[in-house]
Tab-separated table of C-alpha atoms in Angstrom:
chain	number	residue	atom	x	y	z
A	1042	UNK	CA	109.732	-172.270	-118.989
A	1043	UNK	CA	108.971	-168.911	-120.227
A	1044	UNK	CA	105.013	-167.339	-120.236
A	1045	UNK	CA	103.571	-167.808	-123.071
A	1046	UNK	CA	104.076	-164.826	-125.222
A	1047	UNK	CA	101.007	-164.138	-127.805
A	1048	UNK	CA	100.660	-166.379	-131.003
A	1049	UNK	CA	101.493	-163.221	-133.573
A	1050	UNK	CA	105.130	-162.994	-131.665
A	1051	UNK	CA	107.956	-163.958	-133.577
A	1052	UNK	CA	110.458	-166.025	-131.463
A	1053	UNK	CA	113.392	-164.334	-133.490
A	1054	UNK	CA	113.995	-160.212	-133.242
A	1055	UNK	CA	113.560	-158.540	-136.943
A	1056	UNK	CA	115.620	-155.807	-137.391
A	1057	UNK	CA	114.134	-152.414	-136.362
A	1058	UNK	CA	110.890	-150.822	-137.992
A	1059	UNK	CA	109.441	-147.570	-136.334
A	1060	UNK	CA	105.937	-149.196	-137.436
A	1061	UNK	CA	106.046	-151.445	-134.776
A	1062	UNK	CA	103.674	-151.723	-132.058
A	1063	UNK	CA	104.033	-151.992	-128.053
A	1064	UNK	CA	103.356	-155.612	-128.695
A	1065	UNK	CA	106.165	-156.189	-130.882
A	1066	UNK	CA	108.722	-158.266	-129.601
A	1067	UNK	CA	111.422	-155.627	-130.676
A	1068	UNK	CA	109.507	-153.252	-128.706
A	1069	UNK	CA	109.466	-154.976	-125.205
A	1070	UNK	CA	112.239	-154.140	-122.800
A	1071	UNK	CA	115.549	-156.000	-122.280
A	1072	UNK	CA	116.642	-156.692	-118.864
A	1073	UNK	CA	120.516	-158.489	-118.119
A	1074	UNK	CA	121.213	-159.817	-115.295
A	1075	UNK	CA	123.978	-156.970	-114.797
A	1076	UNK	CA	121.590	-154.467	-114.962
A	1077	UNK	CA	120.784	-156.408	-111.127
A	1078	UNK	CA	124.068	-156.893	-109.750
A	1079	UNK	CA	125.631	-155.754	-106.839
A	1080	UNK	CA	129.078	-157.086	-108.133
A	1081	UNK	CA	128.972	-155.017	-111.153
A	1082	UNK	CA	130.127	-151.092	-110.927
A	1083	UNK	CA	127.547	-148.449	-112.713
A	1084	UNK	CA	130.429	-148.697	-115.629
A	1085	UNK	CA	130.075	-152.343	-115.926
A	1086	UNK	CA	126.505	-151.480	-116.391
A	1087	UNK	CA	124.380	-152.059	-112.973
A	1088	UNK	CA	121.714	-149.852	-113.098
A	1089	UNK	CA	120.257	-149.652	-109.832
A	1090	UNK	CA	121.581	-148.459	-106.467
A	1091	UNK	CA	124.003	-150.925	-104.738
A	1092	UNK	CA	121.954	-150.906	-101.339
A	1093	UNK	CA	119.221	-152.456	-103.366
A	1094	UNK	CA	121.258	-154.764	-105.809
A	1095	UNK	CA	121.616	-158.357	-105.899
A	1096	UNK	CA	124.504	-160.768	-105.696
A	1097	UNK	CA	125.068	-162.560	-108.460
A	1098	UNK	CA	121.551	-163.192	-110.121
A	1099	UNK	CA	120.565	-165.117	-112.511
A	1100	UNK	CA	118.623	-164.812	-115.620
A	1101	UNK	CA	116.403	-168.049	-114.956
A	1102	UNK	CA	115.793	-166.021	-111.533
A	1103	UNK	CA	114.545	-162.716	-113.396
A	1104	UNK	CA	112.317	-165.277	-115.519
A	1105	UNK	CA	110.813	-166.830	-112.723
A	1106	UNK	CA	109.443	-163.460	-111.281
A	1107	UNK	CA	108.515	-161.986	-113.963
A	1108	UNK	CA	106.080	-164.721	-114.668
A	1109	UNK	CA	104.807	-164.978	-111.406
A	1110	UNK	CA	103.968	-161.029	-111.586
A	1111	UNK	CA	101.887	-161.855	-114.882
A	1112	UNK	CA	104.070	-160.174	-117.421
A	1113	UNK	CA	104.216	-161.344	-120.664
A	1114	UNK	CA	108.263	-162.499	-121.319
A	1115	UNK	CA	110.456	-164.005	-123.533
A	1116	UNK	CA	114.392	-165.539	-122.842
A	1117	UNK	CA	116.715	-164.955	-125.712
A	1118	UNK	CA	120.391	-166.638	-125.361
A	1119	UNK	CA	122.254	-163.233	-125.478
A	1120	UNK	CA	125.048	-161.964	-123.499
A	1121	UNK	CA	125.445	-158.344	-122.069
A	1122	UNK	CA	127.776	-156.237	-124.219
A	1123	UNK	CA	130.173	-154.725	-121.349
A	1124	UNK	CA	130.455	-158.688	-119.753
A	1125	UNK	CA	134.143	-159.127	-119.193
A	1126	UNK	CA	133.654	-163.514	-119.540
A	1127	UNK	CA	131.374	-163.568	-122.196
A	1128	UNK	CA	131.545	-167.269	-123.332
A	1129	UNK	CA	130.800	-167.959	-119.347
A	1130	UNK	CA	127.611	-169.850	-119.107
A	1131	UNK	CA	126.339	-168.288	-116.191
A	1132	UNK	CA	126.082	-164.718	-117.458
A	1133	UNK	CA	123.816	-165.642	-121.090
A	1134	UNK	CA	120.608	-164.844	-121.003
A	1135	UNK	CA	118.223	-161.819	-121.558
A	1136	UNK	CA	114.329	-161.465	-120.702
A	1137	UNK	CA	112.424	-159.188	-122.689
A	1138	UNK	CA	109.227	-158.055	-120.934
A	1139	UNK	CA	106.313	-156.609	-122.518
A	1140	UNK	CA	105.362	-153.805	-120.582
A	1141	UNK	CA	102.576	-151.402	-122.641
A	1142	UNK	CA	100.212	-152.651	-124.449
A	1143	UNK	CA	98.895	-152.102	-128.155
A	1144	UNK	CA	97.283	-148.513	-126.919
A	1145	UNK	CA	100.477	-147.591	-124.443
A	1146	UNK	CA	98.382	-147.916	-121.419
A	1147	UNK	CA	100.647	-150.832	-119.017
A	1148	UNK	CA	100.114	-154.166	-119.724
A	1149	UNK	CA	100.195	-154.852	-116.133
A	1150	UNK	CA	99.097	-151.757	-113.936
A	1151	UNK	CA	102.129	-152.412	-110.907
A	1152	UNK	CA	104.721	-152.087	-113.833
A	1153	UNK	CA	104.124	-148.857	-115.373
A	1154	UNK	CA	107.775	-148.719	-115.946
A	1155	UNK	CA	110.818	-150.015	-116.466
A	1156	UNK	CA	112.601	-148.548	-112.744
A	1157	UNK	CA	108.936	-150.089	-111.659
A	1158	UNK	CA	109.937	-153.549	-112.707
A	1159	UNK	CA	113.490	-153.401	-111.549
A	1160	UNK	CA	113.111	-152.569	-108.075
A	1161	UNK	CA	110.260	-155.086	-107.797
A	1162	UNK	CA	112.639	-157.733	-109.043
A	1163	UNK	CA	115.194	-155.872	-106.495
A	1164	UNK	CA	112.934	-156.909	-103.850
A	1165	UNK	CA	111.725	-160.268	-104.532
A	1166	UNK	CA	114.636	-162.083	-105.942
A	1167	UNK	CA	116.159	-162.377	-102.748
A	1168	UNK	CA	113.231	-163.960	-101.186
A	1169	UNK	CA	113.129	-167.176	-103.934
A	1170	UNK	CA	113.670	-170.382	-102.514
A	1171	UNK	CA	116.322	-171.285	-104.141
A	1172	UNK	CA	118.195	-167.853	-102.625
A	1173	UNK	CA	116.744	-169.079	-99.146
A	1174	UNK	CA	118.178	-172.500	-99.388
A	1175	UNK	CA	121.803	-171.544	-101.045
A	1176	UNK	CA	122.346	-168.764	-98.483
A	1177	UNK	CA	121.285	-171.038	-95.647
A	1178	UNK	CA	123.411	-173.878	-96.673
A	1179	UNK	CA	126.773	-171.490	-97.327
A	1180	UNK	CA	126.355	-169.845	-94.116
A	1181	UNK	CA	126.550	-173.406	-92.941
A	1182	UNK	CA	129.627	-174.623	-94.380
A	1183	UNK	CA	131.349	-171.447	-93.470
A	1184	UNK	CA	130.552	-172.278	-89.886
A	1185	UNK	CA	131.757	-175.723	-90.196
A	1186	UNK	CA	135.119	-174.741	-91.987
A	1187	UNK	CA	135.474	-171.943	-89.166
A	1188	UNK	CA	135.377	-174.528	-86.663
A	1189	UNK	CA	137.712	-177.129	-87.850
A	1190	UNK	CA	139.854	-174.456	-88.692
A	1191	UNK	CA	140.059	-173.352	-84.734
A	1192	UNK	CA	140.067	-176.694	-83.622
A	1193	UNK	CA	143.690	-177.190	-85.232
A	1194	UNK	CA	144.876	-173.681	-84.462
A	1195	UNK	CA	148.286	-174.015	-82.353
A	1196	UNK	CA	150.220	-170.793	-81.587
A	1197	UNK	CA	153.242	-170.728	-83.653
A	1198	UNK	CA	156.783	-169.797	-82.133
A	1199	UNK	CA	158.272	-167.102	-84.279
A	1200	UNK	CA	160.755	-164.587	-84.231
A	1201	UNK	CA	160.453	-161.467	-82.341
């Protein structure tokens, strides 16, 4: 599931401390899924540009790459504050990444910062399989319902 965070890391957030460390938990960065989505306005809390947002993504999907990039992650079963359907299923979740390490120095050099992480999960969400596939089969089915729907297409006689 998640990367295995370091043995010292509680699973649970304590409440805040200014003593703690880069490699706190409570210290690593949250990122929603809304901060990602193209459906979202800036008000509903998307943070980057919409040229470079995503439709729809999912917090498993933020997981997934952060992982592969070698970050060190955890996946809490939170919901954004400004999320209209909160009690929807699909938009819990929140990763926290650990980005500096114990010194401040970046745990892993390509991610110096947070706007570092986000556009490279900008970039390679889209090119997950499981993206690949679903696009691939909707764009399918929309062809198929576009041509039944012509096939049975008659003009109709109306007033003019």
């Amino acid at each position: 599931m998640a990367a295995a965070a370091p043995p010292n890391v509680p699973s649970q957030a304590r409440p805040w401390n200014p003593d703690f460390k880069h490699t706190d938990r409570e210290r690593w960065i949250c990122i929603y899924p809304a901060y990602l989505n193209s459906r979202k306005t800036l008000k509903e809390g998307r943070i980057v540009p919409k040229a470079k947002a995503i439709d729809n993504p999912v917090c498993a999907e933020i997981r997934d790459v952060c992982a592969a990039a070698g970050l060190t992650l955890g996946v809490e079963n939170k919901v954004y504050p400004r999320e209209m359907e909160p009690r929807d299923v699909k938009y819990r979740g929140r990763v926290r990444v650990m980005l500096k390490n114990e010194d401040g120095t970046p745990n892993v050099p390509q991610f110096p910062t947070r706007a570092s992480l986000l556009k490279y999960l900008t970039e390679t969400i889209p090119k997950l399989k499981s993206r690949q596939q679903s696009q691939s089969s909707s764009s399918q089915s929309q062809q198929q319902q576009q041509q039944q729907s012509s096939k049975g297409q008659k003009k109709k006689g109306g007033r003019k």
